Amino acid sequence: MEIFADIWNLVFIRPMVNSLIILYIFLGSSFGLSIISFTVFIRLIMFPLSMRQTKQMKAMSLIQPKIKAIQEKYKNDRQRISKETMSIYKQQGINPVGCLGPLIIQMPIFIGLYQALYITLPSSPENLTQLYDSIYGFIPIINQAIPIDGNFLWLNLETIVGSSDLYTKISLPILVAASTFLMQKTTATPAMDDRQKSTNRMMLWFMPLLLGYFTLSFPSGLALYWLISNVIGTIIQLLITGKIQNPFNLNSKLIDEAPDIIIENENKNTTIQEKDQDESSRNVSKNNRRSNRHRSGRTKRKQGRGGNQSNK
Amino acid sequence: MTLFNKLLFTCLFISIFLISCTGNRFQGSGWSSPLVDNNEVFIATIDGELISIDLTSGKEKWRATSLDDQNGKYTSKAIYSKPFVFDEKVFIGTPAGRVLGFNRLSGLDEVSLQDIEEKILMSEESYGPIIVGNIILLNRNKIIVPSSNGEISIFSYNESEMFEPTCNFKAKDAIWTTPIIDPNSNQIIFGSMDGNLYSIDEECKLNWQYNTESSIVGTPILDKNEVYFGTLNRTFYSLNISTGELIWKFDNAKGWFWASPIMDSNIIYAPNLDGSIYALRKNNGQIMWKYDGKDPIVSSPVVINDFLIFVTKNGELQVIHKESKRKLGNCDIDHKIYSAIENYDDMIFIQVSDGSVRGYKIKKNGNPDELWAKPFFTPEDDDRNNEDWDPSC
């Protein structure tokens, strides 16, 4: 097990801790700015993964009616359900773990950053010796920067939120909860049935409250990271989904790359993609329309293949 | 999966995630070293208690509990400062920035420094205001209290057995070192996390300061007209205490100088977090040899007869011959150790972060022989009390 811990430290913790300290040095000894800039940097690096995850989640939600229809149709044959479901995934070019993949890749980075913050801002004097194990001691300026000054705006970043002054104790949990709510709201995929809708609604409120409560037990530095991460995540999500204007046409890119979803009804075949196109055409520019026209050709071809398959 | 199960699963996942990420990092383990005085061992513990133990038998004589929990205002916490004995009382500096005195025979609370409490107490969770360095006596009627809010305060002991504030000096950052006093000039010398070594007089006026540009954690040592100390910038210094001018510096270490050095026969033994003990010539700072203990050393070593004795951070007690550098004995305590070793005759006493104090007799061949191991957990039904406390070596 020790070797895994060593690899973990080498690959994630040490680079993160040292980056945070170097940013701290170059940002005028402000650890708050160091956390903010590092969180922005990490979020930008993971942007392609976030985009891919959004795309996969969207695609998954679009084929849900079809999956449900299969489950209804073959409710006594589990094997058949699984076979048909897999066949739909294959047909639509969806990887069932595709939504989880980016999440799984992101998780170690977030956990690593979380741990790096703990190490860099030790909560007790002896924990400062842990920092020694994580720094690149051969860089003199890093040794000189220690201990890190945890004061930022009205916050002391190493102090537990629950033990801080009343203003911090109230403001930080509320900010974390509100930003988590926004993040949840922007990432939630549309529910197809009432049960899912009710679950989504419950999670939308439950998660922010839970995280707001947990914030009271953590140092302000972590709460700041959580808050900034949520804010950036929300902005990225809004850019991807086209709810705010963006200079990179991320929304059209998302639509271009989304798999074509074919929903098979009893009497006719329709593509969700067509509906999607209708919706997106309201928002996207002329360039986007050109790209959609190009893709609609692909849709038609696939529609044909889908039709053939269903006839077999 | 029902809605309830989903919520339960989410709750469980977040809890496991947060716990696995944070562990018990909020719990400090302290590094108060035991004090041996008149056949008694006084130990200020991880749980925020002061215990008196009979040196020979290891039996507990009395225990002052919850030092920082009076009126339900404070939570008990690990203690960093070493106890000190004065006027038949045992004093302790607490993590909440208070100094408390107890009758050394009964353990009853006798003296409390309210002034210090008001001045230093700022917060409970941050390690800002706690007393980390040891409190020391000055001229038999004053005490010097270093604090991690950067203040050095001097108090005088009056006839009504209360301490009165005399003066204080504020450094730019926390003070974790124990102040040292030059007996000839009565100047008080201490290091700060702001990178300065300060010299002040009895009235808290600055004599000189020397900037190393790196934090000073280990307490300096004095010899005649020179002061010796290490920094986190992997450099060890010698300064003239009259002028504060640099005499020599040694900068070939690979890690932080964290623990306090010791001196014996014109040799300075400086422990380092790179796992080595550096033996430096006192007069010019040249390295004579270094011994690789193979694990960071965060506590100060001791010399007994021909033996250099130290403990590593991960709990290995090592005895080496100071001439031949041969390892003569060791003992695997197998728990983290941050506190300095207390030396009394040919015995040593160590506080271990598992919540125990261990006593060892160093035999003539250098082998450590465990006298006793004393867990000091409360309450009595604490599971740790049932652990096997057989000698570790």
XYZ file of C-alpha atoms in Angstrom:
705
model
C 0.000 0.000 0.000
C 2.881 2.304 0.760
C 3.956 2.306 -2.865
C 0.508 3.580 -3.907
C 0.754 6.350 -1.336
C 4.204 7.260 -2.680
C 2.960 7.329 -6.276
C -0.063 9.371 -5.226
C 2.178 11.884 -3.468
C 4.639 12.036 -6.337
C 2.060 12.476 -9.093
C -0.591 14.600 -7.405
C 0.208 15.987 -3.982
C 3.765 17.268 -4.399
C 3.204 19.104 -7.719
C 0.021 20.663 -6.334
C 1.536 21.740 -3.018
C 4.557 23.286 -4.733
C 2.448 25.003 -7.388
C 0.284 26.523 -4.662
C 3.348 27.778 -2.800
C 5.003 29.180 -5.937
C 1.769 30.964 -6.874
C 1.612 32.263 -3.296
C 5.109 33.719 -3.660
C 4.424 35.353 -7.022
C 0.981 36.655 -6.060
C 2.256 38.899 -3.301
C 2.148 36.309 -0.503
C -1.605 35.941 -0.791
C -2.676 32.349 -0.344
C -6.267 33.268 -1.193
C -5.191 34.444 -4.658
C -3.019 31.345 -4.955
C -6.031 29.078 -4.295
C -8.217 31.020 -6.725
C -5.705 31.043 -9.576
C -4.813 27.392 -9.063
C -8.487 26.376 -9.065
C -9.042 28.338 -12.299
C -5.999 26.637 -13.838
C -7.152 23.147 -12.842
C -10.683 23.824 -14.090
C -9.345 25.026 -17.448
C -7.133 21.967 -17.826
C -10.115 19.759 -17.168
C -12.368 21.725 -19.465
C -12.282 19.167 -22.341
C -13.235 16.455 -19.856
C -16.092 18.542 -18.471
C -17.335 19.121 -21.986
C -17.170 15.445 -22.853
C -18.982 14.572 -19.658
C -21.767 17.047 -20.409
C -22.110 15.649 -23.906
C -22.342 12.074 -22.667
C -24.821 12.973 -19.944
C -26.970 14.772 -22.442
C -26.889 11.824 -24.807
C -27.700 9.409 -21.996
C -30.710 11.434 -20.954
C -31.950 11.583 -24.539
C -32.053 7.818 -24.993
C -33.789 7.224 -21.670
C -37.311 6.907 -23.228
C -36.024 4.191 -25.506
C -34.345 2.336 -22.637
C -37.561 2.619 -20.680
C -39.541 1.233 -23.596
C -37.195 -1.749 -23.782
C -37.512 -2.333 -20.069
C -41.289 -2.325 -20.432
C -41.241 -4.552 -23.447
C -38.929 -7.217 -22.039
C -39.702 -6.834 -18.377
C -39.520 -10.581 -17.744
C -36.268 -11.106 -19.593
C -33.362 -9.354 -17.899
C -30.831 -10.765 -20.300
C -32.712 -9.381 -23.257
C -33.047 -5.979 -21.611
C -29.332 -5.820 -21.094
C -28.611 -7.008 -24.637
C -31.004 -4.520 -26.218
C -29.743 -1.699 -24.038
C -26.174 -2.415 -25.006
C -27.231 -2.561 -28.618
C -28.756 0.926 -28.309
C -25.631 2.260 -26.698
C -23.551 0.781 -29.505
C -25.922 2.022 -32.161
C -25.817 5.581 -30.811
C -22.095 5.551 -30.140
C -22.582 6.023 -26.411
C -20.207 4.549 -23.911
C -22.323 3.677 -20.841
C -19.405 4.555 -18.579
C -18.636 7.578 -20.722
C -20.359 9.882 -18.240
C -18.399 8.405 -15.387
C -15.064 8.340 -17.211
C -14.357 12.069 -17.048
C -15.723 12.140 -13.507
C -13.351 9.334 -12.507
C -10.420 11.185 -14.057
C -11.413 14.418 -12.308
C -11.902 12.853 -8.887
C -8.204 12.186 -8.098
C -7.369 15.740 -9.127
C -9.986 17.199 -6.812
C -9.096 14.873 -3.930
C -5.419 15.698 -4.503
C -6.086 19.416 -4.438
C -8.149 18.978 -1.318
C -5.289 17.165 0.421
C -2.721 19.626 -0.916
C -4.620 22.476 0.719
C -4.633 20.652 4.022
C -0.915 20.031 3.854
C -0.043 23.565 2.804
C -2.126 25.136 5.567
C -1.410 22.875 8.555
C -3.975 22.976 11.327
C -1.476 22.222 14.097
C 2.233 22.990 14.538
C 3.430 19.401 14.104
C 1.537 19.130 10.823
C 4.015 21.624 9.402
C 6.519 18.743 9.326
C 4.165 17.004 6.868
C 4.615 19.949 4.559
C 8.350 19.259 4.555
C 7.665 15.840 2.995
C 5.722 17.470 0.167
C 7.794 20.471 -0.872
C 10.616 20.695 -3.379
C 13.136 21.719 -0.731
C 15.882 22.265 -3.288
C 14.089 25.472 -4.383
C 15.222 28.038 -1.788
C 12.264 30.416 -2.227
C 9.873 27.640 -1.231
C 11.662 27.100 2.094
C 11.669 30.841 2.679
C 7.928 31.133 2.071
C 7.064 28.786 4.940
C 4.923 29.104 6.978
C 2.234 30.294 4.606
C 0.298 33.364 5.694
C -3.330 32.272 5.752
C -4.956 35.715 5.889
C -7.089 36.667 2.892
C -9.743 39.391 2.840
C -11.710 38.869 6.056
C -10.751 35.186 6.222
C -8.065 33.299 8.042
C -7.726 30.406 5.593
C -6.372 27.921 8.125
C -9.086 28.550 10.722
C -12.039 26.195 10.936
C -15.123 27.970 9.593
C -17.250 26.898 12.573
C -14.785 28.521 14.978
C -14.319 31.740 13.043
C -16.069 35.034 13.658
C -19.818 35.203 13.210
C -19.544 36.881 9.807
C -17.370 34.072 8.370
C -19.416 31.415 10.123
C -22.547 32.609 8.370
C -21.252 33.893 5.045
C -19.017 31.009 3.935
C -21.508 28.131 4.361
C -24.173 30.228 2.618
C -21.845 31.068 -0.275
C -20.748 27.428 -0.631
C -24.347 26.186 -0.477
C -25.561 28.803 -2.980
C -22.754 28.095 -5.431
C -23.354 24.340 -5.135
C -27.039 24.939 -5.830
C -26.192 26.929 -8.959
C -23.736 24.285 -10.080
C -26.341 21.543 -9.553
C -28.964 23.563 -11.340
C -26.810 24.091 -14.425
C -25.517 20.523 -14.654
C -28.830 18.732 -14.001
C -30.041 16.796 -17.022
C -33.744 17.019 -17.860
C -35.706 14.260 -16.186
C -37.907 11.993 -18.284
C -40.287 10.754 -15.629
C -41.854 12.034 -12.441
C -39.783 9.854 -10.165
C -36.522 11.093 -11.649
C -37.797 14.649 -11.524
C -38.555 14.316 -7.831
C -35.118 12.822 -7.161
C -33.420 15.631 -9.068
C -35.435 18.214 -7.163
C -34.517 16.608 -3.865
C -30.818 16.429 -4.747
C -30.867 20.017 -5.934
C -31.677 21.127 -2.378
C -30.126 18.343 -0.377
C -26.560 18.558 -1.741
C -26.081 22.307 -1.175
C -27.446 22.039 2.352
C -25.186 19.090 3.113
C -22.089 20.820 1.746
C -22.993 24.059 3.508
C -23.171 22.117 6.752
C -19.858 20.328 6.097
C -18.225 23.699 5.397
C -18.530 24.539 9.090
C -16.073 21.755 9.902
C -13.360 22.708 7.427
C -10.729 25.408 7.192
C -11.785 28.545 5.344
C -9.170 27.805 2.642
C -11.040 24.679 1.616
C -14.347 26.506 1.648
C -12.803 29.153 -0.616
C -11.597 26.434 -2.996
C -15.036 24.819 -2.992
C -16.709 28.140 -3.694
C -14.383 29.159 -6.538
C -14.527 25.691 -8.043
C -18.336 25.827 -8.071
C -18.434 29.314 -9.577
C -16.025 28.388 -12.379
C -17.816 25.079 -12.920
C -21.114 26.921 -13.270
C -19.676 29.419 -15.756
C -18.126 26.630 -17.829
C -21.400 24.725 -17.798
C -23.319 27.809 -18.927
C -20.815 28.336 -21.728
C -21.069 24.725 -22.857
C -24.839 24.659 -22.811
C -25.016 28.000 -24.608
C -27.011 29.701 -21.891
C -24.529 32.551 -21.972
C -22.810 33.932 -25.049
C -19.273 32.733 -25.499
C -16.548 33.577 -27.937
C -15.573 29.979 -28.609
C -18.911 28.591 -29.869
C -18.685 25.829 -27.339
C -22.385 25.074 -27.551
C -22.297 24.454 -31.280
C -19.232 22.312 -30.799
C -21.112 20.290 -28.247
C -24.045 19.799 -30.607
C -21.750 18.918 -33.484
C -20.053 16.262 -31.473
C -23.167 14.868 -29.790
C -24.161 11.406 -30.973
C -27.287 11.112 -33.067
C -30.103 9.815 -30.975
C -32.805 7.809 -32.629
C -35.995 7.206 -30.759
C -38.022 4.399 -32.110
C -41.744 4.738 -31.584
C -44.255 2.086 -32.461
C -45.166 3.528 -35.831
C -42.450 5.948 -36.786
C -38.801 6.839 -36.276
C -37.867 10.344 -35.186
C -34.547 11.723 -34.173
C -34.101 13.698 -31.013
C -31.250 15.338 -32.795
C -33.690 17.021 -35.079
C -35.489 18.467 -32.101
C -32.213 19.508 -30.725
C -31.379 21.242 -33.937
C -34.626 23.151 -33.811
C -33.865 24.332 -30.305
C -30.294 25.176 -30.954
C -31.066 26.980 -34.198
C -32.733 29.651 -32.116
C -29.472 30.375 -30.369
C -26.641 29.639 -32.687
C -25.071 31.792 -35.342
C -25.016 31.388 -39.102
C -21.813 29.449 -38.877
C -23.484 27.030 -36.545
C -26.353 26.560 -38.937
C -23.868 25.677 -41.655
C -22.360 23.078 -39.405
C -25.802 21.683 -38.512
C -26.743 21.373 -42.160
C -23.606 19.379 -42.691
C -24.455 17.138 -39.786
C -28.087 16.650 -40.758
C -26.748 14.684 -43.701
C -25.125 12.329 -41.270
C -28.359 12.126 -39.322
C -30.275 11.085 -42.382
C -27.763 8.406 -43.235
C -27.888 7.051 -39.719
C -31.651 7.235 -39.755
C -31.588 4.963 -42.743
C -29.333 2.506 -40.989
C -31.559 2.633 -37.938
C -34.559 1.930 -40.099
C -32.883 -1.032 -41.702
C -31.923 -2.424 -38.364
C -35.419 -2.090 -37.022
C -36.766 -3.902 -40.074
C -34.540 -6.871 -39.542
C -32.986 2.452 -5.923
C -35.461 4.478 -3.910
C -35.101 8.191 -3.277
C -34.208 7.541 0.345
C -31.482 5.089 -0.662
C -30.059 7.576 -3.120
C -29.874 10.270 -0.469
C -28.359 7.838 1.997
C -25.803 6.737 -0.584
C -24.899 10.348 -1.436
C -24.543 11.236 2.225
C -22.352 8.195 2.839
C -20.209 8.898 -0.213
C -19.605 12.535 0.735
C -18.815 11.595 4.331
C -16.320 8.908 3.294
C -14.784 11.254 0.742
C -14.347 14.082 3.225
C -13.136 11.855 6.052
C -10.627 10.088 3.809
C -9.363 13.438 2.611
C -9.005 15.015 6.005
C -8.313 12.176 8.433
C -7.589 13.453 11.924
C -5.631 16.459 10.809
C -7.486 18.758 13.171
C -6.228 16.841 16.165
C -2.865 18.142 17.260
C -0.624 15.699 19.062
C 1.454 18.281 20.936
C 5.151 18.067 21.685
C 5.490 18.915 25.324
C 8.512 17.113 26.687
C 8.309 15.620 30.162
C 9.858 17.475 33.093
C 11.768 15.488 35.695
C 12.153 17.177 39.066
C 12.852 15.663 42.466
C 11.936 12.062 41.578
C 8.748 13.139 39.824
C 7.897 13.220 36.133
C 5.441 15.934 35.073
C 3.833 15.431 31.715
C 1.485 17.762 29.832
C -0.504 15.529 27.537
C -2.172 15.256 24.151
C -5.541 15.377 25.917
C -4.736 18.679 27.606
C -3.957 17.335 31.069
C -1.073 17.693 33.499
C -0.010 14.459 35.207
C 2.480 13.811 37.976
C 4.145 10.386 37.810
C 6.492 8.724 40.255
C 9.824 8.390 38.451
C 10.779 4.983 39.826
C 7.509 3.097 39.653
C 5.744 4.972 36.854
C 2.641 5.255 39.048
C 0.384 8.272 38.668
C 0.342 10.606 41.677
C -2.184 13.182 40.540
C -3.799 14.521 37.426
C -5.121 18.001 36.599
C -7.726 17.504 33.907
C -9.188 19.601 31.124
C -6.853 22.534 31.598
C -8.497 24.458 28.805
C -12.050 23.394 29.495
C -12.996 25.628 32.374
C -16.570 26.923 32.356
C -17.120 24.906 29.192
C -15.430 27.694 27.281
C -12.473 25.802 25.920
C -12.035 22.404 24.422
C -9.199 20.314 25.737
C -6.242 20.254 23.412
C -2.767 18.923 23.029
C -0.137 20.846 24.978
C 3.146 21.933 23.384
C 4.879 23.797 26.162
C 6.996 21.923 28.704
C 5.886 22.243 32.366
C 8.144 24.187 34.725
C 8.497 24.181 38.484
C 8.666 27.374 40.505
C 7.862 28.165 44.144
C 6.648 24.586 44.787
C 4.168 24.893 41.969
C 4.062 23.307 38.540
C 3.199 25.722 35.733
C 1.994 24.968 32.264
C 1.317 27.055 29.148
C -1.851 25.914 27.427
C -2.989 25.830 23.788
C -5.504 28.570 24.596
C -2.675 30.909 25.522
C -3.049 30.665 29.307
C -0.541 29.914 32.037
C -1.809 27.835 34.933
C -0.078 26.892 38.177
C -0.738 23.795 40.316
C 0.400 22.694 43.734
C 3.134 20.188 42.964
C 2.048 17.828 45.762
C -1.711 17.829 45.256
C -2.219 19.095 41.728
C -4.792 21.613 42.949
C -5.236 24.732 40.839
C -3.516 27.646 42.573
C -2.412 30.355 40.173
C -3.903 31.525 36.928
C -2.519 34.294 34.800
C -5.664 36.103 33.830
C -3.705 38.888 32.212
C -2.085 36.483 29.821
C -5.404 34.865 29.128
C -6.959 38.157 28.147
C -4.013 39.273 26.143
C -3.150 36.135 24.240
C -6.381 34.233 23.905
C -7.735 34.935 20.473
C -9.109 31.789 18.936
C -9.450 28.125 19.771
C -9.011 26.370 16.472
C -6.218 28.281 14.829
C -2.730 27.635 16.082
C -2.202 31.392 16.256
C -2.350 32.164 19.965
C -1.143 28.917 21.537
C 1.952 28.698 23.675
C 4.315 26.423 21.756
C 7.713 27.338 23.193
C 8.548 26.683 26.822
C 7.962 29.274 29.538
C 11.161 30.096 31.406
C 12.199 31.755 34.640
C 14.160 34.980 34.764
C 16.012 36.075 37.911
C 13.892 33.807 40.151
C 11.001 36.277 40.193
C 9.920 36.686 36.595
C 8.643 34.446 33.853
C 8.987 34.867 30.093
C 6.059 33.613 28.012
C 6.523 33.141 24.250
C 3.359 32.975 22.189
C 2.518 32.021 18.654
C 0.793 35.359 18.142
C 4.356 36.728 17.998
C 4.489 38.207 21.500
C 7.076 37.672 24.185
C 5.633 38.738 27.542
C 7.483 39.126 30.820
C 5.598 38.815 34.125
C 6.868 39.371 37.643
C 5.761 37.244 40.605
C 4.415 39.369 43.439
C 3.936 38.702 47.142
C 0.316 37.660 46.710
C 1.533 34.807 44.469
C 0.156 36.357 41.322
C 2.005 37.339 38.177
C 1.879 40.914 36.979
C 2.720 41.975 33.441
C 5.987 43.859 33.161
C 6.499 44.360 29.451
C 6.113 42.675 26.099
C 7.779 42.614 22.700
C 6.031 41.842 19.416
C 7.738 39.976 16.571
C 6.326 40.017 13.043
C 5.236 36.378 13.172
C 4.694 33.465 15.567
C 7.268 32.531 18.195
C 7.627 28.781 18.587
C 11.094 28.739 20.100
C 11.838 28.789 23.809
C 13.559 32.053 24.815
C 17.090 31.651 26.160
C 18.829 33.966 28.624
C 22.461 34.958 28.571
C 23.441 34.819 32.260
C 26.130 37.477 31.822
C 24.173 40.206 30.073
C 20.633 39.061 30.991
C 19.621 39.501 27.349
C 16.769 37.328 26.134
C 17.265 35.663 22.763
C 14.564 33.953 20.706
C 13.730 33.086 17.096
C 10.530 33.801 15.212
C 8.712 32.396 12.219
C 9.314 35.813 10.635
C 12.923 34.701 10.068
C 14.539 36.936 12.691
C 16.595 36.001 15.696
C 15.866 38.690 18.296
C 17.761 39.849 21.334
C 15.839 41.946 23.877
C 16.662 43.147 27.377
C 14.651 42.632 30.580
C 12.531 45.646 29.725
C 11.640 44.191 26.343
C 13.766 46.693 24.427
C 15.381 45.387 21.282
C 19.165 44.937 21.438
C 19.580 43.543 17.934
C 17.917 41.326 15.385
C 19.396 39.101 12.679
C 17.335 38.282 9.598
C 17.804 34.786 8.129
C 14.900 35.137 5.644
C 13.548 31.795 6.815
C 11.499 30.614 9.785
C 13.192 29.613 13.025
C 11.434 26.748 14.812
C 14.218 25.149 16.878
C 15.295 26.819 20.111
C 18.794 28.341 19.839
C 21.610 27.318 22.182
C 24.139 29.582 23.891
C 27.792 29.097 24.629
C 29.889 31.949 26.027
C 29.499 34.801 23.565
C 27.882 32.869 20.738
C 24.396 31.683 19.845
C 23.720 28.732 17.509
C 20.503 27.937 15.669
C 19.116 26.415 12.474
C 16.382 27.539 10.066
C 13.916 26.019 7.634
C 16.121 27.309 4.821
C 18.480 24.395 5.520
C 21.082 26.693 7.038
C 22.721 26.645 10.482
C 24.063 29.888 11.968
C 26.412 31.096 14.658
C 26.077 34.732 15.816
C 27.920 36.949 18.238
C 25.440 37.665 21.046
C 26.877 41.078 21.858
C 26.481 42.469 18.351
C 24.188 40.026 16.533
C 26.785 39.660 13.768
C 27.263 36.464 11.818
C 30.292 34.374 12.839
C 29.740 31.416 10.512
C 26.997 29.532 8.747
C 26.628 25.982 7.506
C 24.372 25.525 4.472
C 25.097 22.031 3.184
C 22.170 20.261 4.848
C 19.479 18.710 2.709
C 16.462 19.446 4.913
C 14.978 21.807 7.493
C 16.668 22.385 10.839
C 13.564 21.899 12.946
C 14.586 20.617 16.383
C 16.876 22.383 18.805
C 20.582 21.491 18.542
C 22.714 20.414 21.505
C 26.355 21.009 22.327
C 28.886 18.669 23.859
C 32.692 18.995 24.002
C 32.856 21.831 21.469
C 30.738 19.902 18.978
C 27.263 20.980 17.928
C 24.840 18.162 17.130
C 22.165 19.546 14.830
C 19.250 17.233 13.957
C 17.665 17.713 10.560
C 14.459 16.664 8.798
C 16.593 15.011 6.104
C 17.071 12.257 8.713
C 20.627 13.170 9.622
C 22.363 14.505 12.679
C 25.115 16.941 11.658
C 28.154 17.189 13.922
C 29.623 20.689 13.431
C 32.750 22.260 14.898
C 31.685 24.961 17.329
C 34.371 27.451 16.375
C 34.036 27.441 12.569
C 30.937 25.444 11.614
C 32.852 22.850 9.624
C 31.149 19.515 9.366
C 32.949 16.744 11.240
C 30.552 13.966 10.328
C 26.901 13.274 9.814
C 24.913 10.293 10.933
C 21.983 9.118 8.846
C 19.088 8.121 11.075
C 17.068 7.254 7.926
C 13.968 9.123 9.101
C 13.248 12.812 9.820
C 14.322 13.960 13.276
C 11.913 16.478 14.774
C 12.877 16.184 18.427
C 15.999 17.361 20.162
C 18.626 14.704 21.031
C 20.594 14.250 24.273
C 24.121 13.172 25.159
C 24.620 10.741 28.025
C 28.221 9.720 28.711
C 29.630 8.644 25.326
C 26.247 8.178 23.732
C 24.279 10.419 21.437
C 20.608 9.512 21.804
C 17.831 10.629 19.498
C 14.380 9.592 18.295
C 13.109 9.781 14.744
C 9.725 11.184 13.750
C 8.343 7.701 13.134
C 9.346 6.471 16.554
C 12.737 4.800 16.465
C 14.919 5.454 19.493
C 18.575 5.218 18.453
C 21.719 5.245 20.554
C 25.013 5.887 18.768
C 28.553 6.144 20.074
C 29.544 9.779 19.545
C 33.179 8.967 18.709
C 32.841 5.895 16.506
C 29.327 6.793 15.185
C 28.442 3.147 15.664
C 24.815 2.319 16.402
C 24.823 0.660 19.830
C 21.159 0.175 20.472
C 17.720 1.000 19.268
C 14.112 0.606 20.215
C 11.155 0.700 17.896
C 8.418 2.685 19.633
C 6.527 2.693 16.344
C 4.503 5.860 16.893
C 5.147 9.459 15.907
C 7.405 11.410 18.269
C 7.635 15.204 18.206
C 8.671 15.982 21.777
C 12.254 16.505 22.900
C 13.919 13.854 25.033
C 14.168 14.687 28.746
C 17.367 13.495 30.340
C 17.763 12.685 34.047
C 20.926 10.902 35.180
C 21.255 7.957 32.813
C 17.521 7.835 32.158
C 15.497 9.404 29.383
C 11.785 10.203 29.156
C 9.822 10.703 25.966
C 6.235 11.697 25.233
C 4.848 9.645 22.335
C 1.939 10.720 20.141
C 0.045 7.480 20.878
C -0.776 9.083 24.218
C 1.949 7.688 26.440
C 5.131 8.646 28.202
C 8.023 6.178 28.101
C 10.961 5.979 30.451
C 14.242 4.240 29.480
C 17.434 3.538 31.311
C 20.481 3.687 29.063
C 22.698 0.746 29.979
C 26.484 0.907 29.994
C 26.669 -0.828 26.623
C 24.296 1.782 25.162
C 21.207 -0.389 24.998
C 17.981 1.323 26.065
C 16.116 -0.621 28.716
C 12.485 0.363 29.181
C 11.688 1.338 32.754
C 7.991 1.796 32.208
C 5.448 2.916 29.643
C 2.553 4.941 30.924
C -0.574 5.525 28.887
C -2.474 8.515 30.183
C -5.836 8.221 28.536
C -9.098 9.310 30.078
C -11.750 8.180 30.656
C -10.981 4.759 32.077
C -13.131 2.950 29.531
C -11.002 4.307 26.665
C -10.174 1.300 24.472
C -6.547 2.338 24.325
C -6.209 1.505 28.021
C -6.689 -2.146 27.163
C -3.804 -2.243 24.732
C -0.734 -4.275 25.470
C 1.829 -2.004 27.119
C 4.673 -4.494 27.296
C 8.124 -2.979 26.991
C 8.929 -2.003 23.418
C 12.603 -2.906 23.684
